[in-house]
DNA sequence: CTCTATGCAAAAACTTTGCAGGGAT
DNA sequence: ATCCCTGCAAAGTTTTTGCATAGAG
């Protein structure tokens, strides 16, 4: 998906900083936290956090806290679940279809916590 | 479930502080964060956090971060999903059976993020 | 005795806010 | 001119750690 399409109909201007943030997440196959990308960003952390919050408000990005206590972000298209291992903190994307529905609720993100197969076999 | 049973076979002593923490969670029908219970506790916050971490390590308690950025804890029996509204931060327990399985993974907790029915109707 | 638990204070980790300057329309 | 965006520094929030004391077996 191209960046322009992501902000289409959204209530925000596509500034240089915002484009840079969205490029990174758009090109990533997995959720990323600020630490993961801070060295690739040429903006202040305040700018990153202000903008990622705005993206969340507009429904462009969703986030979750992982086992390492850091907040991970991801473009909110192609919804899928995430498995977080509470032993080794691994994050796995679970692409399988989720037949999970809750009446009158809009589901954006599913986080499953538990023990991954690696840790189970130790 | 009684407190003794919760710590059965676990690697920890049932001190007064630990019993007080477990009593509160055991008697609650919903997840609670430190703020929710700090006035009911007669121990230092360090003691609370050290012990709740231990409970998590032993698999007695699980936790998740809610939309208010606080960590919520719950006794890990009777597994069920939680719905967190990213607009109003409401936490709903979803008691319905989860047919969600991931091969070779142990699932302890499912967190579903999205918009609750109240916020959808506004 | 030895080992673990606790309280207190300080620190750490991550995120947010205030404010002044800049850019775009 | 107005409005929003940005950088910098400082503050905020929640959780963790160091250390000395207390308590249990």
PDB file of C-alpha atoms (C1' of nucleotides) in Angstrom:
ATOM      1  CA  UNK A   1       0.000   0.000   0.000  1.00  0.00           C
ATOM      2  CA  UNK A   2       1.350   3.448  -0.759  1.00  0.00           C
ATOM      3  CA  UNK A   3       1.686   6.130   1.854  1.00  0.00           C
ATOM      4  CA  UNK A   4      -0.776   8.520   0.277  1.00  0.00           C
ATOM      5  CA  UNK A   5      -3.461   5.895   0.434  1.00  0.00           C
ATOM      6  CA  UNK A   6      -2.838   5.333   4.140  1.00  0.00           C
ATOM      7  CA  UNK A   7      -3.618   8.927   5.017  1.00  0.00           C
ATOM      8  CA  UNK A   8      -6.403   9.245   2.480  1.00  0.00           C
ATOM      9  CA  UNK A   9      -9.549  10.718   4.047  1.00  0.00           C
ATOM     10  CA  UNK A  10      -7.692  11.104   7.310  1.00  0.00           C
ATOM     11  CA  UNK A  11      -7.517  14.264   9.272  1.00  0.00           C
ATOM     12  CA  UNK A  12      -3.798  14.949   8.970  1.00  0.00           C
ATOM     13  CA  UNK A  13      -1.185  16.497   6.750  1.00  0.00           C
ATOM     14  CA  UNK A  14       1.481  14.289   5.264  1.00  0.00           C
ATOM     15  CA  UNK A  15       4.604  16.082   6.471  1.00  0.00           C
ATOM     16  CA  UNK A  16       8.161  14.898   5.929  1.00  0.00           C
ATOM     17  CA  UNK A  17       8.359  13.472   9.416  1.00  0.00           C
ATOM     18  CA  UNK A  18       5.075  11.629   9.093  1.00  0.00           C
ATOM     19  CA  UNK A  19       5.998  10.227   5.729  1.00  0.00           C
ATOM     20  CA  UNK A  20       9.289   8.948   7.134  1.00  0.00           C
ATOM     21  CA  UNK A  21       7.536   7.168   9.979  1.00  0.00           C
ATOM     22  CA  UNK A  22       4.906   5.618   7.744  1.00  0.00           C
ATOM     23  CA  UNK A  23       7.515   4.469   5.199  1.00  0.00           C
ATOM     24  CA  UNK A  24       9.286   2.467   7.868  1.00  0.00           C
ATOM     25  CA  UNK A  25       6.190   0.751   9.153  1.00  0.00           C
ATOM     26  CA  UNK A  26       4.828   0.224   5.685  1.00  0.00           C
ATOM     27  CA  UNK A  27       8.004  -1.609   4.691  1.00  0.00           C
ATOM     28  CA  UNK A  28       8.186  -3.757   7.787  1.00  0.00           C
ATOM     29  CA  UNK A  29       6.724  -7.215   8.034  1.00  0.00           C
ATOM     30  CA  UNK A  30       6.613  -7.080  11.786  1.00  0.00           C
ATOM     31  CA  UNK A  31       5.629  -4.624  14.521  1.00  0.00           C
ATOM     32  CA  UNK A  32       8.333  -2.192  15.590  1.00  0.00           C
ATOM     33  CA  UNK A  33       8.929  -0.151  18.715  1.00  0.00           C
ATOM     34  CA  UNK A  34      10.565   3.254  18.973  1.00  0.00           C
ATOM     35  CA  UNK A  35      13.873   1.688  19.944  1.00  0.00           C
ATOM     36  CA  UNK A  36      13.860  -0.432  16.804  1.00  0.00           C
ATOM     37  CA  UNK A  37      13.724   2.558  14.514  1.00  0.00           C
ATOM     38  CA  UNK A  38      15.113   5.537  16.382  1.00  0.00           C
ATOM     39  CA  UNK A  39      18.419   5.331  14.566  1.00  0.00           C
ATOM     40  CA  UNK A  40      16.686   5.374  11.210  1.00  0.00           C
ATOM     41  CA  UNK A  41      14.709   8.462  12.102  1.00  0.00           C
ATOM     42  CA  UNK A  42      16.036  11.977  11.779  1.00  0.00           C
ATOM     43  CA  UNK A  43      13.423  13.505  14.024  1.00  0.00           C
ATOM     44  CA  UNK A  44      13.131  14.113  17.712  1.00  0.00           C
ATOM     45  CA  UNK A  45      11.452  11.467  19.809  1.00  0.00           C
ATOM     46  CA  UNK A  46       8.713  13.933  20.726  1.00  0.00           C
ATOM     47  CA  UNK A  47       7.854  14.208  17.058  1.00  0.00           C
ATOM     48  CA  UNK A  48       7.780  10.466  16.686  1.00  0.00           C
ATOM     49  CA  UNK A  49       5.529   9.950  19.687  1.00  0.00           C
ATOM     50  CA  UNK A  50       3.216  12.824  18.802  1.00  0.00           C
ATOM     51  CA  UNK A  51       2.765  11.525  15.303  1.00  0.00           C
ATOM     52  CA  UNK A  52       2.395   7.879  16.117  1.00  0.00           C
ATOM     53  CA  UNK A  53      -0.296   8.859  18.605  1.00  0.00           C
ATOM     54  CA  UNK A  54      -2.042  10.790  15.873  1.00  0.00           C
ATOM     55  CA  UNK A  55      -1.800   7.791  13.544  1.00  0.00           C
ATOM     56  CA  UNK A  56      -3.421   5.682  16.214  1.00  0.00           C
ATOM     57  CA  UNK A  57      -6.204   8.194  16.702  1.00  0.00           C
ATOM     58  CA  UNK A  58      -6.866   8.158  12.981  1.00  0.00           C
ATOM     59  CA  UNK A  59      -6.833   4.383  12.868  1.00  0.00           C
ATOM     60  CA  UNK A  60      -3.814   4.175  10.581  1.00  0.00           C
ATOM     61  CA  UNK A  61      -1.668   2.411  13.136  1.00  0.00           C
ATOM     62  CA  UNK A  62      -2.385   0.179  16.069  1.00  0.00           C
ATOM     63  CA  UNK A  63      -0.164  -0.742  18.967  1.00  0.00           C
ATOM     64  CA  UNK A  64       0.326  -3.146  21.789  1.00  0.00           C
ATOM     65  CA  UNK A  65       2.703  -3.567  24.655  1.00  0.00           C
ATOM     66  CA  UNK A  66       4.969  -6.547  24.390  1.00  0.00           C
ATOM     67  CA  UNK A  67       6.566  -8.568  27.121  1.00  0.00           C
ATOM     68  CA  UNK A  68       9.629  -6.327  27.120  1.00  0.00           C
ATOM     69  CA  UNK A  69       7.387  -3.475  28.309  1.00  0.00           C
ATOM     70  CA  UNK A  70       7.854  -1.592  25.071  1.00  0.00           C
ATOM     71  CA  UNK A  71       5.087  -0.410  22.823  1.00  0.00           C
ATOM     72  CA  UNK A  72       5.034  -1.920  19.350  1.00  0.00           C
ATOM     73  CA  UNK A  73       3.313  -0.297  16.412  1.00  0.00           C
ATOM     74  CA  UNK A  74       2.048  -1.610  13.123  1.00  0.00           C
ATOM     75  CA  UNK A  75       0.100  -0.347  10.138  1.00  0.00           C
ATOM     76  CA  UNK A  76      -3.537  -1.266  10.594  1.00  0.00           C
ATOM     77  CA  UNK A  77      -4.262  -3.062   7.378  1.00  0.00           C
ATOM     78  CA  UNK A  78      -4.391  -6.806   6.831  1.00  0.00           C
ATOM     79  CA  UNK A  79      -5.500  -7.501  10.392  1.00  0.00           C
ATOM     80  CA  UNK A  80      -3.938 -10.472  12.123  1.00  0.00           C
ATOM     81  CA  UNK A  81      -3.188 -11.679  15.612  1.00  0.00           C
ATOM     82  CA  UNK A  82       0.071 -11.469  17.514  1.00  0.00           C
ATOM     83  CA  UNK A  83       1.440 -14.057  19.826  1.00  0.00           C
ATOM     84  CA  UNK A  84       3.692 -12.771  22.584  1.00  0.00           C
ATOM     85  CA  UNK A  85       5.779 -15.211  24.552  1.00  0.00           C
ATOM     86  CA  UNK A  86       5.933 -14.259  28.202  1.00  0.00           C
ATOM     87  CA  UNK A  87       9.163 -16.210  28.655  1.00  0.00           C
ATOM     88  CA  UNK A  88      11.374 -15.100  25.764  1.00  0.00           C
ATOM     89  CA  UNK A  89       9.393 -12.032  24.638  1.00  0.00           C
ATOM     90  CA  UNK A  90       9.253 -13.237  21.038  1.00  0.00           C
ATOM     91  CA  UNK A  91       6.501 -11.688  18.958  1.00  0.00           C
ATOM     92  CA  UNK A  92       4.939 -13.894  16.305  1.00  0.00           C
ATOM     93  CA  UNK A  93       2.437 -12.705  13.759  1.00  0.00           C
ATOM     94  CA  UNK A  94      -0.419 -15.171  13.431  1.00  0.00           C
ATOM     95  CA  UNK A  95      -1.733 -14.673   9.924  1.00  0.00           C
ATOM     96  CA  UNK A  96      -4.442 -17.296  10.173  1.00  0.00           C
ATOM     97  CA  UNK A  97      -7.984 -16.233   9.796  1.00  0.00           C
ATOM     98  CA  UNK A  98      -9.538 -15.210  13.049  1.00  0.00           C
ATOM     99  CA  UNK A  99     -13.121 -16.321  13.321  1.00  0.00           C
ATOM    100  CA  UNK A 100     -13.405 -14.255  16.431  1.00  0.00           C
ATOM    101  CA  UNK A 101     -16.360 -11.880  16.400  1.00  0.00           C
ATOM    102  CA  UNK A 102     -17.919  -9.836  19.158  1.00  0.00           C
ATOM    103  CA  UNK A 103     -21.341  -8.358  18.439  1.00  0.00           C
ATOM    104  CA  UNK A 104     -21.281  -4.580  17.985  1.00  0.00           C
ATOM    105  CA  UNK A 105     -17.553  -4.342  18.543  1.00  0.00           C
ATOM    106  CA  UNK A 106     -14.922  -3.330  16.030  1.00  0.00           C
ATOM    107  CA  UNK A 107     -11.858  -5.494  16.423  1.00  0.00           C
ATOM    108  CA  UNK A 108      -8.558  -3.896  15.420  1.00  0.00           C
ATOM    109  CA  UNK A 109      -5.948  -6.054  17.017  1.00  0.00           C
ATOM    110  CA  UNK A 110      -5.683  -9.341  18.830  1.00  0.00           C
ATOM    111  CA  UNK A 111      -2.835 -10.088  21.193  1.00  0.00           C
ATOM    112  CA  UNK A 112      -2.369 -13.574  22.523  1.00  0.00           C
ATOM    113  CA  UNK A 113      -0.050 -14.110  25.454  1.00  0.00           C
ATOM    114  CA  UNK A 114       1.432 -17.378  26.485  1.00  0.00           C
ATOM    115  CA  UNK A 115       4.409 -19.641  25.996  1.00  0.00           C
ATOM    116  CA  UNK A 116       5.816 -20.166  22.512  1.00  0.00           C
ATOM    117  CA  UNK A 117       6.815 -23.570  21.174  1.00  0.00           C
ATOM    118  CA  UNK A 118      10.507 -22.861  21.651  1.00  0.00           C
ATOM    119  CA  UNK A 119      10.092 -22.165  25.327  1.00  0.00           C
ATOM    120  CA  UNK A 120       7.695 -25.069  25.795  1.00  0.00           C
ATOM    121  CA  UNK A 121      10.323 -27.475  24.525  1.00  0.00           C
ATOM    122  CA  UNK A 122      13.001 -26.306  26.921  1.00  0.00           C
TER     123      UNK A 122
ATOM    124  CA  UNK B   1     -10.570 -21.009  44.630  1.00  0.00           C
ATOM    125  CA  UNK B   2      -8.754 -20.677  47.934  1.00  0.00           C
ATOM    126  CA  UNK B   3      -5.434 -18.959  48.267  1.00  0.00           C
ATOM    127  CA  UNK B   4      -3.543 -22.016  49.421  1.00  0.00           C
ATOM    128  CA  UNK B   5      -4.528 -23.842  46.283  1.00  0.00           C
ATOM    129  CA  UNK B   6      -3.259 -21.029  44.100  1.00  0.00           C
ATOM    130  CA  UNK B   7       0.265 -21.307  45.447  1.00  0.00           C
ATOM    131  CA  UNK B   8       0.201 -25.070  45.658  1.00  0.00           C
ATOM    132  CA  UNK B   9       3.263 -26.616  44.048  1.00  0.00           C
ATOM    133  CA  UNK B  10       4.612 -23.173  43.344  1.00  0.00           C
ATOM    134  CA  UNK B  11       8.019 -21.988  44.297  1.00  0.00           C
ATOM    135  CA  UNK B  12       7.052 -19.313  46.810  1.00  0.00           C
ATOM    136  CA  UNK B  13       6.186 -18.760  50.411  1.00  0.00           C
ATOM    137  CA  UNK B  14       2.745 -17.482  51.280  1.00  0.00           C
ATOM    138  CA  UNK B  15       3.661 -14.421  53.316  1.00  0.00           C
ATOM    139  CA  UNK B  16       1.182 -11.940  54.743  1.00  0.00           C
ATOM    140  CA  UNK B  17       1.806  -9.491  51.917  1.00  0.00           C
ATOM    141  CA  UNK B  18       1.385 -12.146  49.244  1.00  0.00           C
ATOM    142  CA  UNK B  19      -1.765 -13.439  50.800  1.00  0.00           C
ATOM    143  CA  UNK B  20      -3.210  -9.920  50.906  1.00  0.00           C
ATOM    144  CA  UNK B  21      -2.486  -9.401  47.209  1.00  0.00           C
ATOM    145  CA  UNK B  22      -3.904 -12.744  46.189  1.00  0.00           C
ATOM    146  CA  UNK B  23      -7.046 -12.238  48.289  1.00  0.00           C
ATOM    147  CA  UNK B  24      -7.858  -9.065  46.414  1.00  0.00           C
ATOM    148  CA  UNK B  25      -7.409 -10.569  42.978  1.00  0.00           C
ATOM    149  CA  UNK B  26      -9.135 -13.755  43.962  1.00  0.00           C
ATOM    150  CA  UNK B  27     -12.215 -11.804  45.044  1.00  0.00           C
ATOM    151  CA  UNK B  28     -12.338  -9.580  41.990  1.00  0.00           C
ATOM    152  CA  UNK B  29     -14.379 -10.340  38.923  1.00  0.00           C
ATOM    153  CA  UNK B  30     -12.270  -8.072  36.769  1.00  0.00           C
ATOM    154  CA  UNK B  31      -8.603  -7.304  36.214  1.00  0.00           C
ATOM    155  CA  UNK B  32      -7.102  -4.689  38.524  1.00  0.00           C
ATOM    156  CA  UNK B  33      -4.106  -2.397  38.314  1.00  0.00           C
ATOM    157  CA  UNK B  34      -1.916  -1.174  41.146  1.00  0.00           C
ATOM    158  CA  UNK B  35      -3.813   2.096  41.314  1.00  0.00           C
ATOM    159  CA  UNK B  36      -7.082   0.262  41.804  1.00  0.00           C
ATOM    160  CA  UNK B  37      -5.897  -1.482  44.920  1.00  0.00           C
ATOM    161  CA  UNK B  38      -3.114   0.602  46.428  1.00  0.00           C
ATOM    162  CA  UNK B  39      -5.422   2.046  49.083  1.00  0.00           C
ATOM    163  CA  UNK B  40      -6.487  -1.419  50.141  1.00  0.00           C
ATOM    164  CA  UNK B  41      -2.930  -2.588  50.518  1.00  0.00           C
ATOM    165  CA  UNK B  42      -0.832  -1.957  53.600  1.00  0.00           C
ATOM    166  CA  UNK B  43       2.455  -2.693  51.882  1.00  0.00           C
ATOM    167  CA  UNK B  44       4.912  -0.633  49.938  1.00  0.00           C
ATOM    168  CA  UNK B  45       4.550  -0.485  46.178  1.00  0.00           C
ATOM    169  CA  UNK B  46       7.918  -2.169  45.787  1.00  0.00           C
ATOM    170  CA  UNK B  47       6.566  -5.150  47.657  1.00  0.00           C
ATOM    171  CA  UNK B  48       3.484  -5.228  45.499  1.00  0.00           C
ATOM    172  CA  UNK B  49       5.429  -5.095  42.271  1.00  0.00           C
ATOM    173  CA  UNK B  50       8.039  -7.585  43.384  1.00  0.00           C
ATOM    174  CA  UNK B  51       5.372 -10.062  44.385  1.00  0.00           C
ATOM    175  CA  UNK B  52       3.095  -9.620  41.423  1.00  0.00           C
ATOM    176  CA  UNK B  53       6.105 -10.218  39.198  1.00  0.00           C
ATOM    177  CA  UNK B  54       6.789 -13.393  41.096  1.00  0.00           C
ATOM    178  CA  UNK B  55       3.172 -14.477  40.688  1.00  0.00           C
ATOM    179  CA  UNK B  56       3.485 -13.936  36.969  1.00  0.00           C
ATOM    180  CA  UNK B  57       6.683 -15.957  36.808  1.00  0.00           C
ATOM    181  CA  UNK B  58       4.959 -18.790  38.607  1.00  0.00           C
ATOM    182  CA  UNK B  59       1.951 -18.599  36.332  1.00  0.00           C
ATOM    183  CA  UNK B  60      -0.468 -17.677  39.100  1.00  0.00           C
ATOM    184  CA  UNK B  61      -1.267 -14.290  37.612  1.00  0.00           C
ATOM    185  CA  UNK B  62      -1.243 -12.870  34.129  1.00  0.00           C
ATOM    186  CA  UNK B  63      -1.234  -9.289  33.031  1.00  0.00           C
ATOM    187  CA  UNK B  64      -1.790  -6.957  30.163  1.00  0.00           C
ATOM    188  CA  UNK B  65      -1.425  -3.282  29.487  1.00  0.00           C
ATOM    189  CA  UNK B  66      -4.683  -1.487  28.972  1.00  0.00           C
ATOM    190  CA  UNK B  67      -5.381   1.619  26.962  1.00  0.00           C
ATOM    191  CA  UNK B  68      -4.689   3.834  29.972  1.00  0.00           C
ATOM    192  CA  UNK B  69      -1.077   2.600  29.916  1.00  0.00           C
ATOM    193  CA  UNK B  70      -1.501   0.821  33.191  1.00  0.00           C
ATOM    194  CA  UNK B  71      -0.793  -2.820  33.774  1.00  0.00           C
ATOM    195  CA  UNK B  72      -3.767  -4.926  34.805  1.00  0.00           C
ATOM    196  CA  UNK B  73      -3.437  -8.204  36.629  1.00  0.00           C
ATOM    197  CA  UNK B  74      -5.710 -11.165  37.057  1.00  0.00           C
ATOM    198  CA  UNK B  75      -5.607 -14.616  38.549  1.00  0.00           C
ATOM    199  CA  UNK B  76      -4.794 -17.114  35.842  1.00  0.00           C
ATOM    200  CA  UNK B  77      -7.608 -19.558  36.183  1.00  0.00           C
ATOM    201  CA  UNK B  78     -10.753 -19.753  34.125  1.00  0.00           C
ATOM    202  CA  UNK B  79      -9.058 -18.316  31.023  1.00  0.00           C
ATOM    203  CA  UNK B  80     -11.034 -15.837  28.990  1.00  0.00           C
ATOM    204  CA  UNK B  81     -10.434 -12.969  26.599  1.00  0.00           C
ATOM    205  CA  UNK B  82     -10.414  -9.253  27.338  1.00  0.00           C
ATOM    206  CA  UNK B  83     -11.720  -6.561  25.089  1.00  0.00           C
ATOM    207  CA  UNK B  84     -10.034  -3.182  25.481  1.00  0.00           C
ATOM    208  CA  UNK B  85     -11.643  -0.158  23.916  1.00  0.00           C
ATOM    209  CA  UNK B  86      -9.045   2.169  22.465  1.00  0.00           C
ATOM    210  CA  UNK B  87     -11.438   5.104  22.691  1.00  0.00           C
ATOM    211  CA  UNK B  88     -12.851   4.954  26.210  1.00  0.00           C
ATOM    212  CA  UNK B  89     -10.371   2.476  27.727  1.00  0.00           C
ATOM    213  CA  UNK B  90     -13.137   0.220  28.992  1.00  0.00           C
ATOM    214  CA  UNK B  91     -12.081  -3.341  29.722  1.00  0.00           C
ATOM    215  CA  UNK B  92     -14.646  -6.047  29.069  1.00  0.00           C
ATOM    216  CA  UNK B  93     -14.175  -9.666  29.975  1.00  0.00           C
ATOM    217  CA  UNK B  94     -15.272 -11.916  27.142  1.00  0.00           C
ATOM    218  CA  UNK B  95     -16.230 -15.162  28.804  1.00  0.00           C
ATOM    219  CA  UNK B  96     -17.226 -16.972  25.624  1.00  0.00           C
ATOM    220  CA  UNK B  97     -15.352 -20.034  24.662  1.00  0.00           C
ATOM    221  CA  UNK B  98     -12.331 -19.283  22.575  1.00  0.00           C
ATOM    222  CA  UNK B  99     -11.811 -21.779  19.812  1.00  0.00           C
ATOM    223  CA  UNK B 100      -8.488 -20.209  19.189  1.00  0.00           C
ATOM    224  CA  UNK B 101      -5.632 -22.693  19.102  1.00  0.00           C
ATOM    225  CA  UNK B 102      -2.069 -22.331  17.972  1.00  0.00           C
ATOM    226  CA  UNK B 103      -0.115 -25.559  17.529  1.00  0.00           C
ATOM    227  CA  UNK B 104       2.555 -26.092  20.191  1.00  0.00           C
ATOM    228  CA  UNK B 105       1.764 -22.853  21.974  1.00  0.00           C
ATOM    229  CA  UNK B 106       0.319 -22.453  25.447  1.00  0.00           C
ATOM    230  CA  UNK B 107      -2.218 -19.652  25.466  1.00  0.00           C
ATOM    231  CA  UNK B 108      -2.629 -17.831  28.770  1.00  0.00           C
ATOM    232  CA  UNK B 109      -4.391 -14.626  27.872  1.00  0.00           C
ATOM    233  CA  UNK B 110      -6.081 -13.063  24.878  1.00  0.00           C
ATOM    234  CA  UNK B 111      -6.393  -9.317  24.533  1.00  0.00           C
ATOM    235  CA  UNK B 112      -8.598  -7.889  21.830  1.00  0.00           C
ATOM    236  CA  UNK B 113      -8.281  -4.210  21.011  1.00  0.00           C
ATOM    237  CA  UNK B 114     -10.822  -2.171  19.152  1.00  0.00           C
ATOM    238  CA  UNK B 115     -13.873  -0.002  19.612  1.00  0.00           C
ATOM    239  CA  UNK B 116     -16.581  -1.031  22.046  1.00  0.00           C
ATOM    240  CA  UNK B 117     -20.272  -0.845  21.230  1.00  0.00           C
ATOM    241  CA  UNK B 118     -20.764   2.286  23.316  1.00  0.00           C
ATOM    242  CA  UNK B 119     -18.141   4.210  21.397  1.00  0.00           C
ATOM    243  CA  UNK B 120     -19.328   2.832  18.053  1.00  0.00           C
ATOM    244  CA  UNK B 121     -22.780   4.284  18.673  1.00  0.00           C
ATOM    245  CA  UNK B 122     -21.518   7.788  19.380  1.00  0.00           C
TER     246      UNK B 122
ATOM    247  C1'  DC C   1      22.532 -18.742  61.166  1.00  0.00           C
ATOM    248  C1'  DT C   2      20.944 -18.403  56.747  1.00  0.00           C
ATOM    249  C1'  DC C   3      17.860 -17.139  53.356  1.00  0.00           C
ATOM    250  C1'  DT C   4      14.176 -14.635  51.724  1.00  0.00           C
ATOM    251  C1'  DA C   5      10.864 -10.687  52.239  1.00  0.00           C
ATOM    252  C1'  DT C   6      10.023  -5.913  53.158  1.00  0.00           C
ATOM    253  C1'  DG C   7      10.158  -0.628  53.393  1.00  0.00           C
ATOM    254  C1'  DC C   8      12.114   3.391  51.971  1.00  0.00           C
ATOM    255  C1'  DA C   9      14.297   6.222  48.791  1.00  0.00           C
ATOM    256  C1'  DA C  10      16.302   6.766  44.612  1.00  0.00           C
ATOM    257  C1'  DA C  11      16.666   5.514  39.901  1.00  0.00           C
ATOM    258  C1'  DA C  12      15.238   3.736  35.557  1.00  0.00           C
ATOM    259  C1'  DA C  13      12.521   3.348  31.408  1.00  0.00           C
ATOM    260  C1'  DC C  14       9.479   5.060  28.424  1.00  0.00           C
ATOM    261  C1'  DT C  15       6.370   8.674  26.995  1.00  0.00           C
ATOM    262  C1'  DT C  16       4.305  13.258  27.199  1.00  0.00           C
ATOM    263  C1'  DT C  17       4.152  18.286  27.637  1.00  0.00           C
ATOM    264  C1'  DG C  18       5.512  23.400  27.470  1.00  0.00           C
ATOM    265  C1'  DC C  19       7.316  26.595  24.853  1.00  0.00           C
ATOM    266  C1'  DA C  20       9.392  29.081  21.201  1.00  0.00           C
ATOM    267  C1'  DG C  21      10.607  29.028  16.426  1.00  0.00           C
ATOM    268  C1'  DG C  22       9.299  27.535  11.504  1.00  0.00           C
ATOM    269  C1'  DG C  23       6.534  26.338   7.518  1.00  0.00           C
ATOM    270  C1'  DA C  24       2.611  26.077   4.848  1.00  0.00           C
ATOM    271  C1'  DT C  25      -1.761  27.966   3.149  1.00  0.00           C
TER     272       DT C  25
ATOM    273  C1'  DA D   1      -2.341  36.186   9.848  1.00  0.00           C
ATOM    274  C1'  DT D   2      -3.423  31.771  11.226  1.00  0.00           C
ATOM    275  C1'  DC D   3      -2.776  27.172  12.123  1.00  0.00           C
ATOM    276  C1'  DC D   4      -0.321  23.252  12.620  1.00  0.00           C
ATOM    277  C1'  DC D   5       4.310  21.010  13.007  1.00  0.00           C
ATOM    278  C1'  DT D   6       8.801  20.505  15.074  1.00  0.00           C
ATOM    279  C1'  DG D   7      12.985  20.417  18.312  1.00  0.00           C
ATOM    280  C1'  DC D   8      14.648  20.847  22.698  1.00  0.00           C
ATOM    281  C1'  DA D   9      14.399  20.438  27.434  1.00  0.00           C
ATOM    282  C1'  DA D  10      11.934  19.357  31.274  1.00  0.00           C
ATOM    283  C1'  DA D  11       8.473  16.849  33.534  1.00  0.00           C
ATOM    284  C1'  DG D  12       5.396  12.933  34.155  1.00  0.00           C
ATOM    285  C1'  DT D  13       4.016   8.134  35.021  1.00  0.00           C
ATOM    286  C1'  DT D  14       4.677   3.689  36.109  1.00  0.00           C
ATOM    287  C1'  DT D  15       7.755   0.182  37.521  1.00  0.00           C
ATOM    288  C1'  DT D  16      12.283  -1.393  39.234  1.00  0.00           C
ATOM    289  C1'  DT D  17      16.456  -1.523  42.067  1.00  0.00           C
ATOM    290  C1'  DG D  18      19.872  -0.891  46.083  1.00  0.00           C
ATOM    291  C1'  DC D  19      20.413  -1.229  50.556  1.00  0.00           C
ATOM    292  C1'  DA D  20      19.603  -1.902  55.301  1.00  0.00           C
ATOM    293  C1'  DT D  21      16.444  -4.067  58.464  1.00  0.00           C
ATOM    294  C1'  DA D  22      13.152  -7.566  59.792  1.00  0.00           C
ATOM    295  C1'  DG D  23      11.298 -12.068  59.809  1.00  0.00           C
ATOM    296  C1'  DA D  24      10.811 -17.069  59.071  1.00  0.00           C
ATOM    297  C1'  DG D  25      12.543 -21.778  59.558  1.00  0.00           C
TER     298       DG D  25
END
